[in-house]
Coordinates of C-alpha atoms and ligand atoms in Angstrom, one line a residue:
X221 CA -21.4 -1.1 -1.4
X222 CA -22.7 -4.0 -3.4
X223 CA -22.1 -7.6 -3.3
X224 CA -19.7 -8.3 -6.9
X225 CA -20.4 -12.0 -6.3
X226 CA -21.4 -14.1 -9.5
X227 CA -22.9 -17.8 -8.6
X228 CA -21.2 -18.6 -12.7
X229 CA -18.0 -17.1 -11.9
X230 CA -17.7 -19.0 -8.4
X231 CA -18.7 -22.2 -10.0
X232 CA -15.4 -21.8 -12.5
X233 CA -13.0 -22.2 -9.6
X234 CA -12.8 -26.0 -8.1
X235 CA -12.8 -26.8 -4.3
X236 CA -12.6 -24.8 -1.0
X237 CA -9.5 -23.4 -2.1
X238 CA -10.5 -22.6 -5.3
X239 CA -13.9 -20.6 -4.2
X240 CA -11.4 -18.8 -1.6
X241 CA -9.2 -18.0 -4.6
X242 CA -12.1 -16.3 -6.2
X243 CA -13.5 -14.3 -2.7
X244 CA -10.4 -13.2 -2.6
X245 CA -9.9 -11.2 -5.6
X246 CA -13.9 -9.6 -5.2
X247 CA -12.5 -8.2 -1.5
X248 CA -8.8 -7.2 -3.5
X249 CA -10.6 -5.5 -6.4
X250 CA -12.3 -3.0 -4.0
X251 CA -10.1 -0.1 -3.3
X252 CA -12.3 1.1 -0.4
X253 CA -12.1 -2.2 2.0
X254 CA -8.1 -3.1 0.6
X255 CA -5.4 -0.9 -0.5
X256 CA -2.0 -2.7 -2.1
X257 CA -1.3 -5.3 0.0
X258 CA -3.7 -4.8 2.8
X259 CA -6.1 -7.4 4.2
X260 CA -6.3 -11.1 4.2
X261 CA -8.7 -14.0 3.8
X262 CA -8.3 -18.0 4.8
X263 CA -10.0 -21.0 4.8
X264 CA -10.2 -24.3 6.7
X265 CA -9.6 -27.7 5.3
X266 CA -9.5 -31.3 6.9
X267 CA -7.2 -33.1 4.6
X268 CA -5.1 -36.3 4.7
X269 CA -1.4 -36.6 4.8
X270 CA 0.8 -39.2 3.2
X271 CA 0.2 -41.9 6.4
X272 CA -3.4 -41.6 6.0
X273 CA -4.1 -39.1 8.9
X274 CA -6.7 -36.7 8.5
X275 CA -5.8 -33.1 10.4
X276 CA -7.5 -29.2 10.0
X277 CA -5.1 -27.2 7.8
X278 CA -5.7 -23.5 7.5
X279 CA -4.7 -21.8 4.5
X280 CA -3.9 -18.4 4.9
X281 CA -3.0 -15.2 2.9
X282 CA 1.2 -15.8 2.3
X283 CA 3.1 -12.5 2.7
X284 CA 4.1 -10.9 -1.2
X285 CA 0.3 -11.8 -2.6
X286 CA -2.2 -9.3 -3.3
X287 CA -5.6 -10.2 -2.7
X288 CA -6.5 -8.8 -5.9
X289 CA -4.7 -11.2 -8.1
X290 CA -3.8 -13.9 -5.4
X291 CA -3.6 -17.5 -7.0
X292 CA -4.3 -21.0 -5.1
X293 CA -0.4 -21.7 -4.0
X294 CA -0.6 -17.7 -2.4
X295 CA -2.3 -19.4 0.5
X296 CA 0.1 -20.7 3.1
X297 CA -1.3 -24.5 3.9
X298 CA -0.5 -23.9 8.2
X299 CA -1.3 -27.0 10.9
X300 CA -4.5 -25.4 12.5
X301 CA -4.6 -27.5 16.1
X302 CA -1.0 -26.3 16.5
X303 CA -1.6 -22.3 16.1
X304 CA -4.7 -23.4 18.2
X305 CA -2.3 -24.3 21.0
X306 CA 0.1 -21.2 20.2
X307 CA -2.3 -19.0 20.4
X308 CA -3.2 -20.0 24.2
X309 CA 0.1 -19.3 25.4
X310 CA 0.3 -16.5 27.7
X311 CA 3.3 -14.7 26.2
X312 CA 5.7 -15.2 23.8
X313 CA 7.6 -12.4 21.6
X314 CA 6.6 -11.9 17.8
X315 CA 9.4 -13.3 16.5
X316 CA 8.9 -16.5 18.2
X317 CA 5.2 -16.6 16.9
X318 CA 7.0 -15.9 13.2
X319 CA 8.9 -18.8 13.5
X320 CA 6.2 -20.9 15.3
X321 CA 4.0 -19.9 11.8
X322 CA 6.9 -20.8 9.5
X323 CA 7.7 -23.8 11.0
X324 CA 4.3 -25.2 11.1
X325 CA 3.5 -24.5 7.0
X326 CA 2.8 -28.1 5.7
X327 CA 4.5 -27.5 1.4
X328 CA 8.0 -26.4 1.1
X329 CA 8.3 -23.1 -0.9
X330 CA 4.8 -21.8 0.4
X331 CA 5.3 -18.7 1.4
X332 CA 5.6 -17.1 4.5
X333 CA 2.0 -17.0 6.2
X334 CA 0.6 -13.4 6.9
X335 CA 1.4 -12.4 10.9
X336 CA -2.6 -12.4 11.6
X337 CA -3.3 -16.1 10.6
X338 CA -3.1 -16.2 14.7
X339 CA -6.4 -14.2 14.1
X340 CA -7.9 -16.2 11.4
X341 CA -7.3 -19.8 13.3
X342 CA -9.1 -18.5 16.0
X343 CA -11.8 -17.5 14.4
X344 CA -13.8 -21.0 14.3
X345 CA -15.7 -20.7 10.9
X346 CA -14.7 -22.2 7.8
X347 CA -14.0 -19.0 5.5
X348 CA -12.8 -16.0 7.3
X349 CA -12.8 -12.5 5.6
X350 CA -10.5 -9.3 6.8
X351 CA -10.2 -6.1 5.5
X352 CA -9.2 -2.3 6.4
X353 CA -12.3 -1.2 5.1
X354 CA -12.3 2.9 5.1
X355 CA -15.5 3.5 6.0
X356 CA -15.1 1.5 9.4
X357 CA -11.8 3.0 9.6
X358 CA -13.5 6.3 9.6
X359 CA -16.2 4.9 12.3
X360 CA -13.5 4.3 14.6
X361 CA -10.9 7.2 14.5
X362 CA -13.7 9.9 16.3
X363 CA -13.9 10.5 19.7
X364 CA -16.8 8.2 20.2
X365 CA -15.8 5.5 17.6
X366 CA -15.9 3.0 20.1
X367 CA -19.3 3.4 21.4
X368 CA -20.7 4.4 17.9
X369 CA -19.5 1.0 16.5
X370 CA -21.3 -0.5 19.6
X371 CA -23.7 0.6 18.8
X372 CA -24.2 -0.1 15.0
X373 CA -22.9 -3.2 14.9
X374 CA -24.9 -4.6 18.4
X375 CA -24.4 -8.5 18.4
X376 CA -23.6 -8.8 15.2
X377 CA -20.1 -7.8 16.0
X378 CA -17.2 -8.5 18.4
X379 CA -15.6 -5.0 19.0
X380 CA -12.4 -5.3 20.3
X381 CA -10.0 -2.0 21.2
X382 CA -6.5 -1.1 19.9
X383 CA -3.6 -3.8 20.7
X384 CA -0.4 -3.4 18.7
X385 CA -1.0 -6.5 16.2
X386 CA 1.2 -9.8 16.4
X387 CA 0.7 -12.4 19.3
X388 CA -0.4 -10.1 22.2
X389 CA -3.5 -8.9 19.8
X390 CA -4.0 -12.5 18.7
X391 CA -3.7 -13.9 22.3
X392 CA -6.0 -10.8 23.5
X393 CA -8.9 -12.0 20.6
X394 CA -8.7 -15.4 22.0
X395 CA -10.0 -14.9 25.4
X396 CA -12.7 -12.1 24.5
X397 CA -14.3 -13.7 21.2
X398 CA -15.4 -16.7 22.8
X399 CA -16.8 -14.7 25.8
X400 CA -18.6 -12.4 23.7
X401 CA -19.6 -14.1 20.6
X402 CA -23.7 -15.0 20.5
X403 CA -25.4 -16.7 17.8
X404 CA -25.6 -13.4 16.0
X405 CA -22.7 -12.4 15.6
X406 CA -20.7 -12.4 12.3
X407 CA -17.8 -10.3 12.5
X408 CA -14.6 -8.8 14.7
X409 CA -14.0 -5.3 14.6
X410 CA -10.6 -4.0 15.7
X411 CA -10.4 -0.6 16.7
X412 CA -7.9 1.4 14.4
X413 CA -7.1 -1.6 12.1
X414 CA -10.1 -3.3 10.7
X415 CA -12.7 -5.8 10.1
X416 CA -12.8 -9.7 10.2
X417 CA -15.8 -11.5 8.5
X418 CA -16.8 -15.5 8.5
X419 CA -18.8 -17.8 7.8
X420 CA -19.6 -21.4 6.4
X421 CA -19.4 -20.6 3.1
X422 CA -17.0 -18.3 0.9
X423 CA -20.1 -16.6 -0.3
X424 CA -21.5 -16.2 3.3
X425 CA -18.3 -14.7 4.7
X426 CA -17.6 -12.1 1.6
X427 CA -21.4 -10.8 1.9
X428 CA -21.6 -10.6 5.4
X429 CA -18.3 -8.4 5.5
X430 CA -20.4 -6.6 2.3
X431 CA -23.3 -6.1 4.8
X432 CA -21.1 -4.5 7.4
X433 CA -19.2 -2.5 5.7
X434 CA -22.1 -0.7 3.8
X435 CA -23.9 -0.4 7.2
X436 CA -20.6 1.6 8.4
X437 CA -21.1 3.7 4.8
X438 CA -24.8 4.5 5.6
X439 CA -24.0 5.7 8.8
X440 CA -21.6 8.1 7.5
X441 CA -23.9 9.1 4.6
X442 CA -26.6 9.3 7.0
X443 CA -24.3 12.3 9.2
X444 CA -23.2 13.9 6.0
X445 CA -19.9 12.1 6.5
X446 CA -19.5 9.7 3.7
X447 CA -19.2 12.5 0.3
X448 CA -16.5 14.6 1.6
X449 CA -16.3 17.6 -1.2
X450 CA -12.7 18.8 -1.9
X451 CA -12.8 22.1 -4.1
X452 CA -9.5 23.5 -5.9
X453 CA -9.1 25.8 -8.5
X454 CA -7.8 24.3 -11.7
X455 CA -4.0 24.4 -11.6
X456 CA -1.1 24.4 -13.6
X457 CA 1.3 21.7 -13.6
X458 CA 3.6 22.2 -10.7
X459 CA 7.3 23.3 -11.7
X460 CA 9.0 20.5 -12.4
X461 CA 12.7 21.9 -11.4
X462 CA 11.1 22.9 -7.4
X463 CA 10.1 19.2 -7.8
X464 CA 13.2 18.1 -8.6
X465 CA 15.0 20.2 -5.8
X466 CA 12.4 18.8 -3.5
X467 CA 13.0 15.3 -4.0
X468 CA 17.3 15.9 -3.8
X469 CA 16.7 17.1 -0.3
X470 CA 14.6 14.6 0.1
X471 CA 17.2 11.9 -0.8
X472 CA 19.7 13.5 0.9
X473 CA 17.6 13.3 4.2
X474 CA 17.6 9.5 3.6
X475 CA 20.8 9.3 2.6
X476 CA 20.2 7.6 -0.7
X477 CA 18.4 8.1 -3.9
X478 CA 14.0 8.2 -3.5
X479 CA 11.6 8.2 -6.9
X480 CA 9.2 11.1 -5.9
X481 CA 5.6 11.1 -7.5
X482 CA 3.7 14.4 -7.7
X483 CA -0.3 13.9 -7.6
X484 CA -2.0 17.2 -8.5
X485 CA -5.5 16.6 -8.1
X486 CA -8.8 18.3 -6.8
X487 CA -8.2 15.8 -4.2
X488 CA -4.8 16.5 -2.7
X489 CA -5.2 20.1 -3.5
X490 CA -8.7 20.7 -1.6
X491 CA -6.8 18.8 1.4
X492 CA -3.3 20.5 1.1
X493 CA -5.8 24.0 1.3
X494 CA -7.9 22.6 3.7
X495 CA -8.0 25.1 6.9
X496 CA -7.9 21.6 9.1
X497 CA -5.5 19.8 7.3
X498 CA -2.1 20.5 9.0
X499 CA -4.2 19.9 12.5
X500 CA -5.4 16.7 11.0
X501 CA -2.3 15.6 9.6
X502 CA -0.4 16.3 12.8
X503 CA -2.4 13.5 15.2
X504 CA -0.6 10.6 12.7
X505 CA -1.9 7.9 10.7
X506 CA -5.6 6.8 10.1
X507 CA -4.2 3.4 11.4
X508 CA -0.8 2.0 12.2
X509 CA -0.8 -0.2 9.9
X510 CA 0.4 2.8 7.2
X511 CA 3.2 4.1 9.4
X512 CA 5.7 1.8 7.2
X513 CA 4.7 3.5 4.0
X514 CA 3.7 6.7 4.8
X515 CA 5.6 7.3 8.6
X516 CA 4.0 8.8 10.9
X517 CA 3.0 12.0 9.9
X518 CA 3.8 13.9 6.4
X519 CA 6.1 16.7 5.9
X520 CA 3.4 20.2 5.8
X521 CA 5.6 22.4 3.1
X522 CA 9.2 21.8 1.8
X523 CA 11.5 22.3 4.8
X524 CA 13.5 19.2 5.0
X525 CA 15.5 20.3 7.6
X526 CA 12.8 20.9 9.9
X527 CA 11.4 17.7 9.2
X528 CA 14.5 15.7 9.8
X529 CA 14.8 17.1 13.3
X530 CA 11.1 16.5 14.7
X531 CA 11.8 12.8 13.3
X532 CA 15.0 12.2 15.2
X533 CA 13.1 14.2 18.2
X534 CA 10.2 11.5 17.9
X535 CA 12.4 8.0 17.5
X536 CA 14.7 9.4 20.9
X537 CA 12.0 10.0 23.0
X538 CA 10.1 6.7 22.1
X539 CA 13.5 4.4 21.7
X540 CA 14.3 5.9 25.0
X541 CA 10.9 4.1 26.2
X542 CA 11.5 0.9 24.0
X543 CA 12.4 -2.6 26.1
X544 CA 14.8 -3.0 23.6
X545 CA 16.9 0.0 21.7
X546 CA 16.0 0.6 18.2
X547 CA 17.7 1.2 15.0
X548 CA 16.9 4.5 13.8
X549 CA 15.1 4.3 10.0
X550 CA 15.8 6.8 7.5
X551 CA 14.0 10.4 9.0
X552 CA 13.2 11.7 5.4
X553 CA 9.5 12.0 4.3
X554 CA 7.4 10.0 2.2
X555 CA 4.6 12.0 1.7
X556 CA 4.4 15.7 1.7
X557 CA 1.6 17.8 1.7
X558 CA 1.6 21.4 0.0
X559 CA -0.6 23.9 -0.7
X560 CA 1.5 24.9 -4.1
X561 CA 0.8 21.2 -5.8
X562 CA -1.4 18.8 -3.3
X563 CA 0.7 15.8 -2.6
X564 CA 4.0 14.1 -3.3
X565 CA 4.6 10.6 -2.6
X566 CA 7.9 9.0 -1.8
X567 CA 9.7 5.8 -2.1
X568 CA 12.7 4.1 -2.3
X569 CA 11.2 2.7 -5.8
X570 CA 8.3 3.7 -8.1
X571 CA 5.8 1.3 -6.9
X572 CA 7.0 2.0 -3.4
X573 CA 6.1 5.7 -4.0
X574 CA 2.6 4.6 -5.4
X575 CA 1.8 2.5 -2.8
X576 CA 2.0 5.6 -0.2
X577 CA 0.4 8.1 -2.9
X578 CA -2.5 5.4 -2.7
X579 CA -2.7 5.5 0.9
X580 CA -2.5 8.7 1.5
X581 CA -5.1 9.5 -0.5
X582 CA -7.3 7.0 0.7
X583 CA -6.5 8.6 4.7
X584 CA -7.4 12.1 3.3
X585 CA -10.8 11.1 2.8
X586 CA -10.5 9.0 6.3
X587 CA -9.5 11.9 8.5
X588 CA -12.3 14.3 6.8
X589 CA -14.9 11.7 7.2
X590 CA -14.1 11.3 10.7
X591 CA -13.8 15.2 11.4
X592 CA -17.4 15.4 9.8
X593 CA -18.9 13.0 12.0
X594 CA -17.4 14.7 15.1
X595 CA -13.6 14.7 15.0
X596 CA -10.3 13.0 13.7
X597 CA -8.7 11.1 17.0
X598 CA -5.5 9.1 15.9
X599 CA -3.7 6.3 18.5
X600 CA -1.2 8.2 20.4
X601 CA 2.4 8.5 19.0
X602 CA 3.6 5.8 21.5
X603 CA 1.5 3.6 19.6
X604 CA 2.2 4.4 16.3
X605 CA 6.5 3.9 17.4
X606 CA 5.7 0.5 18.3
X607 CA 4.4 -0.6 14.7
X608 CA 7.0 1.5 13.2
X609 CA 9.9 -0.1 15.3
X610 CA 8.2 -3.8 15.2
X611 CA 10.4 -6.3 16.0
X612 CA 9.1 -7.9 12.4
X613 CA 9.5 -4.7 10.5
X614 CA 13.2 -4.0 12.0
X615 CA 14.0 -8.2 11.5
X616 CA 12.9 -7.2 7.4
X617 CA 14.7 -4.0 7.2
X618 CA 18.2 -5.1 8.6
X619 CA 17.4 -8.6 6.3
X620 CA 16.8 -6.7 3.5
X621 CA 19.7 -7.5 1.3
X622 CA 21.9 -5.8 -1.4
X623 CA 18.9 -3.2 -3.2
X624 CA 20.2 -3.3 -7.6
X625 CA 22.5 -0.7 -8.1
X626 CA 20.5 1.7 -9.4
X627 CA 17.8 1.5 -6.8
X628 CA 16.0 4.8 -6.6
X629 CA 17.9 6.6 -9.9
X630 CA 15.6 7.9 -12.8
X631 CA 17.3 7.4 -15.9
X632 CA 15.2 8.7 -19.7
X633 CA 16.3 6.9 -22.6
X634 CA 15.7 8.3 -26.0
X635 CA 14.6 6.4 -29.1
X636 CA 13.4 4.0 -26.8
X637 CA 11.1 1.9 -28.5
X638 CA 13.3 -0.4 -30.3
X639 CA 17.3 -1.9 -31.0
X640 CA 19.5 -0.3 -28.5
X641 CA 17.5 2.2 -26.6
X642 CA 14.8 -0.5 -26.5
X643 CA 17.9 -3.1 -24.5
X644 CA 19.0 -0.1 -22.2
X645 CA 15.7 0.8 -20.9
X646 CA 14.9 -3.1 -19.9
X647 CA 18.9 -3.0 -18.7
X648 CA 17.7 0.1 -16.3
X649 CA 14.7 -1.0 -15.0
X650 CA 16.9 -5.2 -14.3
X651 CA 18.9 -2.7 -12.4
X652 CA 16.3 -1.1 -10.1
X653 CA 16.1 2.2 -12.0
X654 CA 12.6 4.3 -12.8
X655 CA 12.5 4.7 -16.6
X656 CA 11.4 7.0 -18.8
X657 CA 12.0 5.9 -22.6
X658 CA 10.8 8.7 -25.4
X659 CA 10.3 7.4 -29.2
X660 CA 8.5 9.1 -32.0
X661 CA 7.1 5.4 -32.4
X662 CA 4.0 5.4 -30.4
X663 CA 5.0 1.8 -29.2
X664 CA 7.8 3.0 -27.1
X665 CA 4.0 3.7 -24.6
X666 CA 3.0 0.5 -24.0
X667 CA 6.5 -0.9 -23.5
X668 CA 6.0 -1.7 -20.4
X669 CA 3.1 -2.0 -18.2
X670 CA 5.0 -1.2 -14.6
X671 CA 4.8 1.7 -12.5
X672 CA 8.7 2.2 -12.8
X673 CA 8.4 2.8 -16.8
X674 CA 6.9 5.6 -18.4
X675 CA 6.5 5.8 -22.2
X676 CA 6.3 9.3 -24.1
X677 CA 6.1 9.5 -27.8
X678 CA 8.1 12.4 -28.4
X679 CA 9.7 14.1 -31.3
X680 CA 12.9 15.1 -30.0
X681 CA 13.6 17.5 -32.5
X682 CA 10.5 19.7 -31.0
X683 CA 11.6 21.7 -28.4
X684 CA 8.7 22.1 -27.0
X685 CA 7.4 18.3 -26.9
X686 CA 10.7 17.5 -25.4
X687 CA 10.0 20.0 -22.2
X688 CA 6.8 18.4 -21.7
X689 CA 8.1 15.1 -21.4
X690 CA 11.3 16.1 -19.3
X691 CA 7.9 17.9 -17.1
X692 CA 6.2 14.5 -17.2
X693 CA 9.2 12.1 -16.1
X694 CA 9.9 14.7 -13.2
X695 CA 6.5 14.7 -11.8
X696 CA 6.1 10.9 -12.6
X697 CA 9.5 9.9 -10.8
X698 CA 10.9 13.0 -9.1
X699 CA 13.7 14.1 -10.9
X700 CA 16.5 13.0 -13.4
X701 CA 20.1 10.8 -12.8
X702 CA 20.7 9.5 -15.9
X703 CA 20.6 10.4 -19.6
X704 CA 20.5 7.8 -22.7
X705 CA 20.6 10.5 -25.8
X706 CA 20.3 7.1 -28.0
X707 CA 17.5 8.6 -30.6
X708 CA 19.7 8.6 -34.1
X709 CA 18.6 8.2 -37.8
X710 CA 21.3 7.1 -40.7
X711 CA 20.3 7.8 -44.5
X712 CA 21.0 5.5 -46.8
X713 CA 24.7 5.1 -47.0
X714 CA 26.0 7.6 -49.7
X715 CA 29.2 10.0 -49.6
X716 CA 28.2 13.0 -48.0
X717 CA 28.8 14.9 -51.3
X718 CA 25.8 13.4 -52.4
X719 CA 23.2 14.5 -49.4
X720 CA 20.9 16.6 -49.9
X721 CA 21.1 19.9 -47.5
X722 CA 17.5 18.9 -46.3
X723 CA 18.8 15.4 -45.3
X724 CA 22.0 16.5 -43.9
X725 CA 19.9 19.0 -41.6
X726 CA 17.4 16.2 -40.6
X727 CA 20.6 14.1 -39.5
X728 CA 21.8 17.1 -37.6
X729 CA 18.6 18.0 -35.7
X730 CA 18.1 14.5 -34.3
X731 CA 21.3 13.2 -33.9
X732 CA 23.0 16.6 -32.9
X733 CA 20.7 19.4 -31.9
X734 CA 17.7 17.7 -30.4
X735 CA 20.5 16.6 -27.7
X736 CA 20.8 20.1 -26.4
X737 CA 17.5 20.8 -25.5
X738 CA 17.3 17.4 -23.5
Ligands
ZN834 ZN1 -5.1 -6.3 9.4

């Protein structure tokens, strides 16, 4: 891994802020320490306030902003010396510390601060760096992770074991960092979860968490544990009407509509083939952290049913064990594994379903990596419960609102690239819906740059380039709700006396025929 940092590029961004701006996006950029979402990065500020008073402000990663393309006014400005203070307290539930957070963000309309700026206030350097970096993910779901990490890291590292993120994890940081930090020390690793960087400068804190990680990728390279080779013979596409049966149990498991994404790849099919890969799969989630997006463990094969039950099995026996009882989620997959096309990823919405595909992927070469070096040990399913039945996460899903209408539906619009079929397919997608819009213009591709739009230039009077973009919308989104059969040419106007038989056929096989085949 090598630092991406460019003294030029630095100097184009102004102040503290600005420099963190530009950190930031080197961290987000890097697929292997961030995935969508994942990670966050602050920085400390004295400033003065309207009367003159000068106080430490901490801004922090808000929730909603990727690191990758974050912006100044996606850090949450937070009164440092009074997170200091929370932060000491010996107990207080997560929601409390939410509101604490919320309540103590100094510009109205910043956004909500990430739940581990706990973490980064006491952290005492100026810039402060965290990521789920996979190779130290890797490191730390064997057997030995613990004492391996230890052990690479020496000094230079605070290594700190699983606790269920929010205030007790925060609180728990506060009384062993101090105690064990020396002068060389320059990171916080938390078992399971990740790794925290710092130092004076933005530069400083970025290539120390550069150093660290690529020690953690050496190691694994060092043990043959860092190229993980998945083989598959080359494959046809998968068939797109099993798909499409797959993802209606699917939805009907949930009990509303999912977008499905199919990812045939060397990748997901060497895994899906892999002798270890239902053993693997069945220990949970790389980290805990996923279980939102991914749930705990993926569905091995297409019975639903099956499925279903060991999930209802799983939230009774933990709920039963819960202080408080739970609202069950939905118990229907969001990633399944099978040896027939590698991997499909679920969600209630496009990006939703490419976020987990991304993940998954990303654990694949996690849980292989770790069995190379020794074995694959996830947390315990107790622990795994607790992140997926959060207080925070079940506070966002019952808050949720009103989803748009067509939430989850895949509608294809023909003659898509301009006039009416062009206003239905932005109508669709204002409405929620995954989109696929076919035009014999090649515009209708780059229509949209979303992951809930996918543009096919299509003739659809050939029967045959019409199957392979129904093919491509299925594996794309999962299936198909809605039909637009917009695509429609008009000669000239002339009586139809005067038409010639080659026109009148023309007019026939796009406006009439080509609607059959679709
Ligand atoms: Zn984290």
């Amino acid at each position: 891994m090598k630092s991406l940092w460019s003294e030029e590029e630095a100097n184009k961004h102004r102040g503290d802020l600005g420099v963190r701006v530009y950190s930031s996006r080197l961290l987000g950029r890097d697929r292997s320490l961030v995935l969508h979402g994942g990670g966050n990065t602050s920085v400390k500020i004295r400033e003065k306030n309207l009367f003159g008073e000068e106080e430490p402000v901490l801004y922090v990663k808000g929730s909603g902003w990727d690191l990758e393309t974050i912006e100044p006014q996606g850090f949450s400005p937070v009164r440092l010396n009074r997170l200091l203070k929370l932060v000491q307290l010996p107990s207080i539930s997560d929601p409390e510390m939410m509101n604490e957070l919320q309540t103590s963000v100094l510009r109205a309309g910043a956004p909500r601060p990430s739940v581990e700026a706990l973490l980064h206030a006491l952290l005492p350097d100026k810039f402060v760096d965290h990521t789920h970096a996979d190779a130290v993910l890797a490191l730390s779901v064997t057997p030995d992770g613990e004492a391996r990490l230890r052990d690479l890291y020496g000094e230079l590292c605070v290594i700190v074991p699983y606790r269920m993120p929010g205030f007790a994890l925060a609180h728990f940081c506060a009384g062993a960092f101090p105690k064990e930090r020396t002068s060389k020390t320059i990171g916080m690793v938390l078992l399971h979860h990740g790794i925290f960087t710092f130092g004076e400068s933005a530069r400083e804190s970025y290539e120390r968490m550069i150093r660290l990680v690529s020690r953690a990728e050496e190691h694994l390279s060092k043990h043959r544990a860092w190229e993980v080779v998945l083989e598959a013979p080359r494959e046809d596409f998968p068939d797109p009407v099993m798909q499409a049966d797959l993802r209606r149990s699917i939805s009907e498991a949930a009990g509303f509509p999912l977008v499905m994404k199919t990812c045939t790849n060397k990748r997901t099919l060497g895994f899906a083939r892999h002798p270890a890969a239902a053993e693997l799969m069945r220990q949970g989630p790389v980290t805990p952290d996923h279980v939102s997006r991914t749930k705990r463990v993926p569905m091995m094969g297409g019975n639903v049913p099956r499925y279903v039950e060991e999930y209802r099995r799983y939230f009774d026996e933990y709920n039963a064990q819960a202080t408080q009882p739970k609202t069950m989620l939905d118990p229907a997959p969001r990633v399944v594994i099978d040896p027939s096309f590698g991997l499909a990823a679920i969600g209630r919405t496009a990006s939703e379903a490419a976020i987990a595909e991304e993940i998954f992927e990303h654990s694949i070469m996690t849980m292989l990596r770790a069995q190379a070096l020794g074995g694959f040990r996830a947390l315990p399913a107790k622990d795994v419960f607790d992140v997926e039945y959060w207080d925070l996460q079940q506070a966002k899903h019952t808050k949720r609102g009103t989803a748009p209408v067509f939430t989850g539906e895949i509608a294809l619009v023909t003659g898509a690239a301009s006039g009416i079929g062009k206003a239905a397919v932005a109508s669709f997608l204002a409405r929620g819906a995954a989109v696929a819009g076919l035009d014999l213009n090649a515009a209708v591709e780059s229509l949209h740059s979303r992951p809930d739009f996918l543009g096919i230039r299509c003739d659809v009077t050939d029967e045959s380039a019409v199957a392979a973009a129904l093919r491509d919308t299925v594996l794309r989104f999962g299936g198909l709700d809605m039909l637009v059969l917009n695509a429609g040419i008009f000669s000239a106007a002339r009586g139809i006396a005067e038409l010639t038989i080659e026109e009148w056929r023309k007019v026939m096989a796009v406006n009439v025929d080509a609607n059959l085949s679709l």
